């Protein structure tokens, strides 16, 4: 592993702004006594919490960056309920999850929209975290490799010529929130495929994250996979203790491997 690990907490639709402040403060307290120097840490709260969370991070000088879970690809206009990349940028958002499987499946986010959204992030100096991953039918039918390669390629083609770094999160749908983590062999195979696809599009140095039931008891093993550079964490990021434990395990592993 030669890239400094990146650990992202995806809080999904949990916590109002008061709860979010408490959680980020707790994370800050725990980080004081746990190793984290070798990793970059991002928290991605619901939109309405971002301002409060960013204020705590700034005031307490916490070693955290702020992310968002979604953004609209368009600049501005009559799009009721939507939020633009420039608005997030003003809130000091550095990373945005783009095309999370919950957005793709529950909110009709097509591959084209994912690509346009990633491009909008880059234009505004935000790093898109492009989420890809197969469902259980694709996995069982043996088409998972083609599926993920195609999902990623459609975005990478669209980003050609655009400056700025991207992150790819491999999140097999059957492992999200199920407690069923992908095996190291499965993650190794898919992360190699993703690395090769990124390299074909001159983005071979991008971070590749794994997501899907990452917990304190499997993170240390997953982070040793050659092409995995960090995690996108749902459930285990909702508690400061488990999140910081995963951060610190990743930091220790990276420290030893360097
Ligand atoms: P879980 O960690 O709860 O499986 O969620 C993964 C995820 O969707 C992160 O984006």
Coordinates of C-alpha atoms and ligand atoms in Angstrom, one line a residue:
X1 CA 0.0 0.0 0.0
X2 CA 1.6 3.3 -1.0
X3 CA -1.3 5.7 -0.7
X4 CA -2.1 7.2 2.7
X5 CA -5.4 5.6 3.8
X6 CA -8.6 7.6 3.5
X7 CA -11.4 6.7 5.9
X8 CA -14.9 8.2 5.2
X9 CA -17.9 8.1 7.5
X10 CA -21.1 8.0 5.6
X11 CA -23.8 8.9 8.2
X12 CA -26.6 8.4 5.7
X13 CA -29.9 9.8 7.0
X14 CA -28.9 9.7 10.6
X15 CA -28.5 12.5 13.2
X16 CA -30.0 16.0 13.3
X17 CA -27.5 18.9 13.7
X18 CA -27.4 18.6 17.5
X19 CA -26.7 14.9 17.4
X20 CA -24.1 15.4 14.7
X21 CA -22.3 18.0 16.8
X22 CA -22.1 15.6 19.7
X23 CA -20.8 12.8 17.5
X24 CA -18.1 14.8 15.9
X25 CA -17.0 16.1 19.3
X26 CA -16.8 12.6 20.6
X27 CA -14.8 11.5 17.6
X28 CA -12.5 14.5 18.3
X29 CA -12.0 13.4 22.0
X30 CA -11.3 9.8 21.1
X31 CA -8.8 10.8 18.4
X32 CA -6.6 12.5 21.0
X33 CA -5.7 9.1 22.5
X34 CA -5.8 6.9 19.4
X35 CA -3.3 6.7 16.5
X36 CA -4.5 8.5 13.4
X37 CA -1.5 10.3 12.0
X38 CA -1.2 8.0 9.0
X39 CA -4.7 8.4 7.7
X40 CA -7.0 11.1 6.3
X41 CA -10.5 11.2 7.9
X42 CA -13.7 12.5 6.4
X43 CA -17.2 12.7 7.9
X44 CA -20.1 12.9 5.5
X45 CA -23.2 14.0 7.5
X46 CA -26.7 14.9 6.1
X47 CA -26.7 18.3 4.3
X48 CA -28.5 20.1 7.2
X49 CA -25.6 19.2 9.6
X50 CA -22.7 20.2 7.4
X51 CA -22.4 23.8 8.6
X52 CA -22.5 22.8 12.3
X53 CA -20.1 19.9 11.9
X54 CA -17.7 22.1 9.9
X55 CA -17.8 24.8 12.7
X56 CA -16.9 22.2 15.3
X57 CA -14.0 20.9 13.2
X58 CA -12.7 24.4 12.7
X59 CA -13.1 25.6 16.3
X60 CA -11.7 22.5 17.9
X61 CA -9.1 22.0 15.1
X62 CA -10.0 18.4 14.6
X63 CA -8.1 16.3 12.1
X64 CA -11.2 15.8 10.0
X65 CA -12.5 17.0 6.6
X66 CA -16.1 17.4 5.7
X67 CA -17.9 15.5 3.0
X68 CA -21.4 15.4 1.6
X69 CA -23.4 12.4 0.5
X70 CA -24.8 13.7 -2.7
X71 CA -24.9 16.8 -4.9
X72 CA -26.8 17.9 -8.0
X73 CA -24.8 18.1 -11.3
X74 CA -26.3 21.4 -12.3
X75 CA -25.1 24.8 -11.3
X76 CA -28.3 26.5 -10.1
X77 CA -31.9 27.1 -11.1
X78 CA -35.4 25.9 -10.6
X79 CA -34.6 22.4 -9.1
X80 CA -36.6 22.2 -6.0
X81 CA -34.9 20.4 -3.2
X82 CA -31.5 20.2 -4.8
X83 CA -28.1 21.4 -3.7
X84 CA -25.2 22.5 -6.0
X85 CA -21.5 21.8 -5.8
X86 CA -20.7 25.6 -5.4
X87 CA -23.0 25.7 -2.3
X88 CA -21.1 22.7 -0.8
X89 CA -17.8 24.2 -1.7
X90 CA -18.7 27.4 0.3
X91 CA -19.3 25.1 3.3
X92 CA -15.7 23.8 3.0
X93 CA -16.9 20.4 1.7
X94 CA -13.9 18.6 0.2
X95 CA -15.4 15.2 -0.8
X96 CA -18.8 14.2 -2.2
X97 CA -20.2 10.7 -2.5
X98 CA -21.3 10.3 -6.1
X99 CA -23.6 7.5 -7.2
X100 CA -23.9 5.7 -3.9
X101 CA -25.9 2.5 -4.6
X102 CA -28.7 3.9 -2.5
X103 CA -28.9 6.9 -4.8
X104 CA -28.7 4.7 -7.9
X105 CA -31.3 2.2 -6.8
X106 CA -33.7 4.3 -4.6
X107 CA -33.5 7.7 -6.3
X108 CA -33.0 6.7 -10.0
X109 CA -29.5 8.0 -10.4
X110 CA -28.4 6.8 -13.8
X111 CA -24.9 6.2 -15.0
X112 CA -25.0 9.4 -17.1
X113 CA -26.1 11.5 -14.1
X114 CA -23.3 9.9 -11.9
X115 CA -20.8 11.0 -14.5
X116 CA -22.1 14.5 -14.8
X117 CA -22.2 14.8 -11.0
X118 CA -18.6 13.7 -10.7
X119 CA -17.6 16.3 -13.4
X120 CA -19.5 19.0 -11.5
X121 CA -17.5 18.2 -8.3
X122 CA -14.2 18.4 -10.2
X123 CA -15.1 21.8 -11.7
X124 CA -15.7 23.1 -8.2
X125 CA -12.5 21.7 -6.7
X126 CA -14.3 18.9 -4.8
X127 CA -13.1 15.3 -4.9
X128 CA -15.9 13.0 -6.1
X129 CA -16.0 9.6 -4.4
X130 CA -17.5 7.6 -7.2
X131 CA -19.3 4.6 -5.8
X132 CA -19.5 1.3 -7.8
X133 CA -20.5 -2.2 -7.0
X134 CA -22.6 -5.1 -8.1
X135 CA -25.7 -6.6 -6.6
X136 CA -26.1 -10.2 -5.5
X137 CA -27.7 -11.3 -8.9
X138 CA -24.7 -10.0 -10.8
X139 CA -22.3 -11.6 -8.3
X140 CA -24.1 -15.0 -8.5
X141 CA -24.5 -14.8 -12.2
X142 CA -20.8 -14.1 -12.6
X143 CA -21.2 -10.8 -14.4
X144 CA -19.9 -8.6 -11.5
X145 CA -16.6 -7.8 -13.2
X146 CA -18.1 -6.6 -16.4
X147 CA -20.8 -4.7 -14.5
X148 CA -18.4 -2.8 -12.2
X149 CA -15.9 -2.1 -15.1
X150 CA -18.7 -0.7 -17.2
X151 CA -20.1 1.4 -14.2
X152 CA -16.6 2.9 -13.7
X153 CA -15.7 3.4 -17.4
X154 CA -18.8 5.4 -18.1
X155 CA -17.8 7.9 -15.5
X156 CA -14.1 7.9 -16.3
X157 CA -14.8 8.6 -20.0
X158 CA -16.8 11.6 -19.1
X159 CA -14.1 12.9 -16.8
X160 CA -11.4 12.8 -19.5
X161 CA -9.5 16.1 -19.7
X162 CA -10.9 17.3 -16.3
X163 CA -8.2 18.2 -13.7
X164 CA -8.4 17.1 -10.1
X165 CA -8.4 13.8 -8.3
X166 CA -11.2 11.3 -7.8
X167 CA -11.7 8.5 -5.3
X168 CA -13.5 5.2 -6.2
X169 CA -15.4 3.3 -3.6
X170 CA -16.1 -0.3 -4.3
X171 CA -19.3 -1.2 -2.4
X172 CA -20.9 -4.5 -3.4
X173 CA -24.6 -4.1 -2.7
X174 CA -24.9 -7.4 -1.0
X175 CA -22.4 -6.4 1.6
X176 CA -24.0 -3.0 2.5
X177 CA -25.7 -3.0 5.9
X178 CA -26.0 -6.8 5.8
X179 CA -23.1 -7.8 8.0
X180 CA -21.9 -9.9 5.1
X181 CA -18.5 -8.5 4.3
X182 CA -16.8 -9.4 1.0
X183 CA -13.9 -11.8 1.4
X184 CA -10.3 -10.5 1.0
X185 CA -10.1 -12.6 -2.2
X186 CA -13.2 -10.9 -3.6
X187 CA -12.1 -7.4 -2.7
X188 CA -8.6 -8.1 -4.0
X189 CA -9.9 -9.2 -7.3
X190 CA -12.3 -6.3 -7.7
X191 CA -9.8 -3.7 -6.5
X192 CA -7.3 -4.9 -9.1
X193 CA -9.9 -4.6 -11.8
X194 CA -10.7 -1.1 -10.7
X195 CA -7.0 -0.1 -10.5
X196 CA -6.5 -1.4 -14.1
X197 CA -9.6 0.5 -15.3
X198 CA -8.4 3.6 -13.6
X199 CA -5.0 3.3 -15.2
X200 CA -6.5 3.0 -18.7
X201 CA -8.0 6.4 -18.1
X202 CA -4.8 8.0 -16.6
X203 CA -6.2 7.9 -13.1
X204 CA -4.2 4.9 -11.8
X205 CA -3.1 6.8 -8.7
X206 CA -6.6 7.3 -7.4
X207 CA -7.6 6.0 -4.0
X208 CA -9.8 2.9 -4.0
X209 CA -11.9 2.4 -0.9
X210 CA -13.9 -0.6 0.2
X211 CA -17.3 -0.3 1.7
X212 CA -19.8 -2.8 2.9
X213 CA -20.1 -4.0 6.5
X214 CA -16.6 -2.7 7.5
X215 CA -16.3 -3.3 11.3
X216 CA -13.7 -3.2 13.9
X217 CA -13.1 -6.9 13.5
X218 CA -12.5 -7.0 9.8
X219 CA -10.9 -3.6 9.0
X220 CA -7.3 -4.6 9.9
X221 CA -7.4 -7.5 7.4
X222 CA -9.2 -5.5 4.6
X223 CA -6.7 -2.6 4.8
X224 CA -3.8 -5.0 4.0
X225 CA -5.3 -5.7 0.5
X226 CA -2.8 -4.3 -2.0
X227 CA -5.1 -2.0 -3.9
X228 CA -7.4 -0.9 -1.1
X229 CA -6.5 2.5 0.2
X230 CA -9.2 3.0 2.9
X231 CA -12.9 2.6 3.7
X232 CA -16.3 4.0 3.2
X233 CA -18.1 3.1 6.4
X234 CA -21.9 3.2 7.1
X235 CA -23.1 1.5 10.3
X236 CA -19.8 1.4 12.2
X237 CA -19.3 5.1 11.6
X238 CA -22.4 6.0 13.6
X239 CA -20.6 5.4 16.9
X240 CA -17.5 7.3 17.7
X241 CA -15.8 4.3 19.4
X242 CA -16.1 1.9 16.5
X243 CA -15.3 4.6 13.9
X244 CA -12.2 5.8 15.7
X245 CA -11.1 2.2 16.3
X246 CA -11.2 1.5 12.6
X247 CA -9.3 4.7 11.9
X248 CA -6.6 3.8 14.4
X249 CA -6.3 0.2 13.1
X250 CA -5.8 1.5 9.6
X251 CA -3.3 4.1 10.7
X252 CA -1.3 1.4 12.5
X253 CA -1.4 -1.0 9.6
X254 CA -0.2 1.7 7.2
X255 CA 2.5 2.8 9.6
X256 CA 3.9 -0.7 9.8
X257 CA 3.7 -1.3 6.0
X258 CA 5.5 1.8 4.9
Ligands
LIG1 P1 -22.4 -0.4 6.0 O1 -21.0 -0.1 6.5 O2 -23.4 -0.1 7.0 O3 -22.5 -1.7 5.4 O4 -22.7 0.7 4.8 C1 -21.8 0.8 3.8 C2 -22.1 2.0 3.0 O5 -23.1 2.0 2.3 C3 -21.2 3.2 3.1 O6 -21.5 4.1 2.1

